Amino acid sequence: MTSPSEPRAARRSSAASPLTTPPSDAAVPVVDASAVRDMEDVGEVLGNACFGCGPDVPHGLRIRRTGHDGSTAYAEFTVQPEHQGAPGLAHGGILASAMDEILGTSAWLLGGRYVTGRLETDYLAPVPVGSVVHLTARCTGVDGRKAYIEGEARLGGPDGPIAVRAASIFIKVPLEHFTKER
Ligand SMILES: CCCCC/C=C\C/C=C\C/C=C\C/C=C\CCCC(=O)SCCNC(=O)CCNC(=O)[C@H](O)C(C)(C)COP(=O)(O)OP(=O)(O)OC[C@H]1O[C@@H](n2cnc3c(N)ncnc32)[C@H](O)[C@@H]1OP(=O)(O)O
């Protein structure tokens, strides 16, 4: 339950702006059963030096994907001292990166490979260093190559207060997007 004294963003039920709201006739797909295996295969081909989820990346977020329920993707990470902005608090860009990771995971679970086209974030509460941040994301619609994905970061547990809300558009790309010489 929200009250008028809460920030406007907290009173909205979604982070989505008109730009990240899918068309009303967009299909809302469920997780593709083969997508998790595909993510593992792609990781084996490309390696995993990802700032968000690479398990051995120094100063990375080392986000742990914990599964999905057919529509929502779940993950968590612990805010480290090297993720600080203001003393003792997570940097907003770090939190945007964490949202990018869970939103991207949700997109990849649709089957196919996606990159971030647009990312919107609402910061609702400060996130202390040492916090375990619980991330969730789900697709709200697919329109051609565009997947509209929304997510939240919660503190203190999967049902804890929302610290960050995000809404996004991910664009489907071929595997060559990641492998071609530039
Ligand atoms: C990525 C992870 C790889 C790691 C691999 C390791 C292990 C893999 C395992 C698991 C992976 C799991 C999860 C992934 C987790 C995290 C994900 C992080 C993702 C990122 O951190 S990724 C980096 C940031 N990201 C970029 O680096 C993109 C740069 N960019 C481009 O590369 C091009 O810009 C591109 C390809 C986006 C489009 O180019 P293009 O030429 O192919 O297509 P085009 O421009 O025609 O757009 C087609 C339709 O998308 C619409 N559209 C395009 N852009 C839009 C925007 N900004 N807003 C709204 N709509 C947009 C158009 O309006 C059109 O819509 P329509 O069809 O309706 O006209």
Short mmCIF file of C-alpha atoms and ligand atoms in Angstrom, two decimals, residues 19-20 35-36 38-44 46-50 52-53 65 97 99-109 113-119 143-146 148 169-174 177-178 180 182, ligand 1:
data_model
loop_
_atom_site.label_atom_id
_atom_site.label_comp_id
_atom_site.label_asym_id
_atom_site.label_seq_id
_atom_site.Cartn_x
_atom_site.Cartn_y
_atom_site.Cartn_z
CA LEU A 19 8.61 4.98 -24.36
CA THR A 20 8.95 1.68 -22.46
CA ALA A 35 16.73 -20.64 -23.33
CA VAL A 36 18.73 -21.50 -20.20
CA ASP A 38 21.31 -21.55 -24.92
CA MET A 39 22.60 -18.98 -22.42
CA GLU A 40 25.06 -21.54 -21.09
CA ASP A 41 26.16 -22.42 -24.64
CA VAL A 42 26.67 -18.76 -25.57
CA GLY A 43 28.63 -18.23 -22.37
CA GLU A 44 30.90 -21.12 -23.32
CA LEU A 46 32.03 -16.03 -25.66
CA GLY A 47 33.49 -16.65 -22.21
CA ASN A 48 32.05 -14.77 -19.27
CA ALA A 49 33.93 -11.59 -18.49
CA CYS A 50 30.61 -9.85 -17.86
CA GLY A 52 27.32 -7.95 -14.15
CA CYS A 53 27.47 -11.73 -13.84
CA ARG A 65 21.01 -15.91 -11.29
CA SER A 97 24.04 -2.04 -14.15
CA MET A 99 19.01 -3.75 -13.33
CA ASP A 100 20.47 -4.07 -16.86
CA GLU A 101 21.67 -7.55 -15.94
CA ILE A 102 18.36 -8.87 -14.59
CA LEU A 103 16.35 -7.20 -17.37
CA GLY A 104 18.74 -8.71 -19.92
CA THR A 105 18.42 -12.12 -18.31
CA SER A 106 14.64 -11.88 -18.59
CA ALA A 107 14.96 -10.94 -22.28
CA TRP A 108 17.34 -13.82 -23.04
CA LEU A 109 14.93 -16.24 -21.34
CA ARG A 113 19.95 -12.91 -27.87
CA TYR A 114 19.18 -9.35 -26.87
CA VAL A 115 20.98 -6.07 -26.16
CA THR A 116 19.76 -3.09 -24.20
CA GLY A 117 18.23 -0.38 -26.38
CA ARG A 118 16.69 1.81 -23.66
CA LEU A 119 16.98 1.62 -19.87
CA ASP A 143 6.77 -6.26 -30.66
CA GLY A 144 8.91 -7.47 -33.56
CA ARG A 145 12.56 -7.41 -32.39
CA LYS A 146 11.68 -5.29 -29.33
CA TYR A 148 9.70 -4.66 -23.22
CA ILE A 169 13.45 -2.11 -24.31
CA PHE A 170 15.79 -4.89 -25.40
CA ILE A 171 16.47 -5.45 -29.10
CA LYS A 172 16.93 -8.95 -30.54
CA VAL A 173 20.25 -9.39 -32.35
CA PRO A 174 22.02 -12.30 -34.07
CA HIS A 177 26.49 -8.98 -32.90
CA PHE A 178 28.87 -10.28 -30.19
CA LYS A 180 32.02 -9.80 -35.35
CA ARG A 182 34.99 -4.12 -34.99
C1 LIG B 1 25.01 -9.12 -23.63
C2 LIG B 1 25.61 -10.20 -22.76
C3 LIG B 1 26.68 -11.02 -23.49
C4 LIG B 1 27.41 -11.86 -22.47
C5 LIG B 1 27.58 -13.27 -22.97
C6 LIG B 1 27.92 -14.17 -21.87
C7 LIG B 1 27.07 -15.10 -21.48
C8 LIG B 1 25.73 -15.19 -22.10
C9 LIG B 1 24.82 -15.72 -21.12
C10 LIG B 1 23.77 -15.11 -20.71
C11 LIG B 1 23.29 -13.75 -21.16
C12 LIG B 1 22.17 -13.42 -20.27
C13 LIG B 1 21.75 -12.23 -20.00
C14 LIG B 1 22.27 -10.97 -20.57
C15 LIG B 1 22.48 -10.06 -19.43
C16 LIG B 1 22.70 -8.78 -19.48
C17 LIG B 1 22.48 -8.02 -20.67
C18 LIG B 1 23.31 -6.76 -20.74
C19 LIG B 1 22.96 -6.17 -22.04
C20 LIG B 1 23.80 -5.03 -22.40
O1 LIG B 1 24.25 -4.28 -21.60
S1 LIG B 1 24.04 -4.82 -24.08
C21 LIG B 1 25.11 -3.40 -24.14
C22 LIG B 1 24.39 -2.09 -24.34
N1 LIG B 1 23.67 -2.03 -25.59
C23 LIG B 1 24.28 -1.90 -26.77
O2 LIG B 1 25.48 -1.90 -26.88
C24 LIG B 1 23.37 -1.75 -27.98
C25 LIG B 1 24.00 -0.80 -28.99
N2 LIG B 1 23.07 -0.59 -30.09
C26 LIG B 1 23.08 -1.39 -31.18
O3 LIG B 1 23.90 -2.26 -31.35
C27 LIG B 1 21.98 -1.14 -32.18
O4 LIG B 1 21.48 0.16 -32.10
C28 LIG B 1 20.80 -2.17 -32.02
C29 LIG B 1 21.32 -3.60 -32.26
C30 LIG B 1 20.16 -2.04 -30.64
C31 LIG B 1 19.71 -1.85 -33.06
O5 LIG B 1 20.32 -1.69 -34.33
P1 LIG B 1 19.78 -2.47 -35.64
O6 LIG B 1 20.38 -1.77 -36.80
O7 LIG B 1 20.01 -3.93 -35.49
O8 LIG B 1 18.21 -2.29 -35.61
P2 LIG B 1 17.29 -0.97 -35.72
O9 LIG B 1 18.05 0.26 -35.44
O10 LIG B 1 16.57 -1.07 -37.04
O11 LIG B 1 16.25 -1.22 -34.52
C32 LIG B 1 15.39 -2.38 -34.52
C33 LIG B 1 14.13 -1.99 -33.77
O12 LIG B 1 14.50 -1.61 -32.44
C34 LIG B 1 14.13 -0.26 -32.16
N3 LIG B 1 15.14 0.38 -31.34
C35 LIG B 1 16.48 0.38 -31.53
N4 LIG B 1 17.08 1.08 -30.58
C36 LIG B 1 16.10 1.53 -29.75
C37 LIG B 1 16.11 2.32 -28.60
N5 LIG B 1 17.23 2.79 -28.07
N6 LIG B 1 14.93 2.61 -28.01
C38 LIG B 1 13.79 2.15 -28.53
N7 LIG B 1 13.71 1.36 -29.63
C39 LIG B 1 14.86 1.10 -30.24
C40 LIG B 1 14.01 0.39 -33.54
O13 LIG B 1 13.14 1.51 -33.52
C41 LIG B 1 13.46 -0.76 -34.38
O14 LIG B 1 12.08 -0.89 -34.10
P3 LIG B 1 11.03 -1.20 -35.26
O15 LIG B 1 11.39 -2.55 -35.77
O16 LIG B 1 9.68 -1.15 -34.61
O17 LIG B 1 11.24 -0.13 -36.27
#
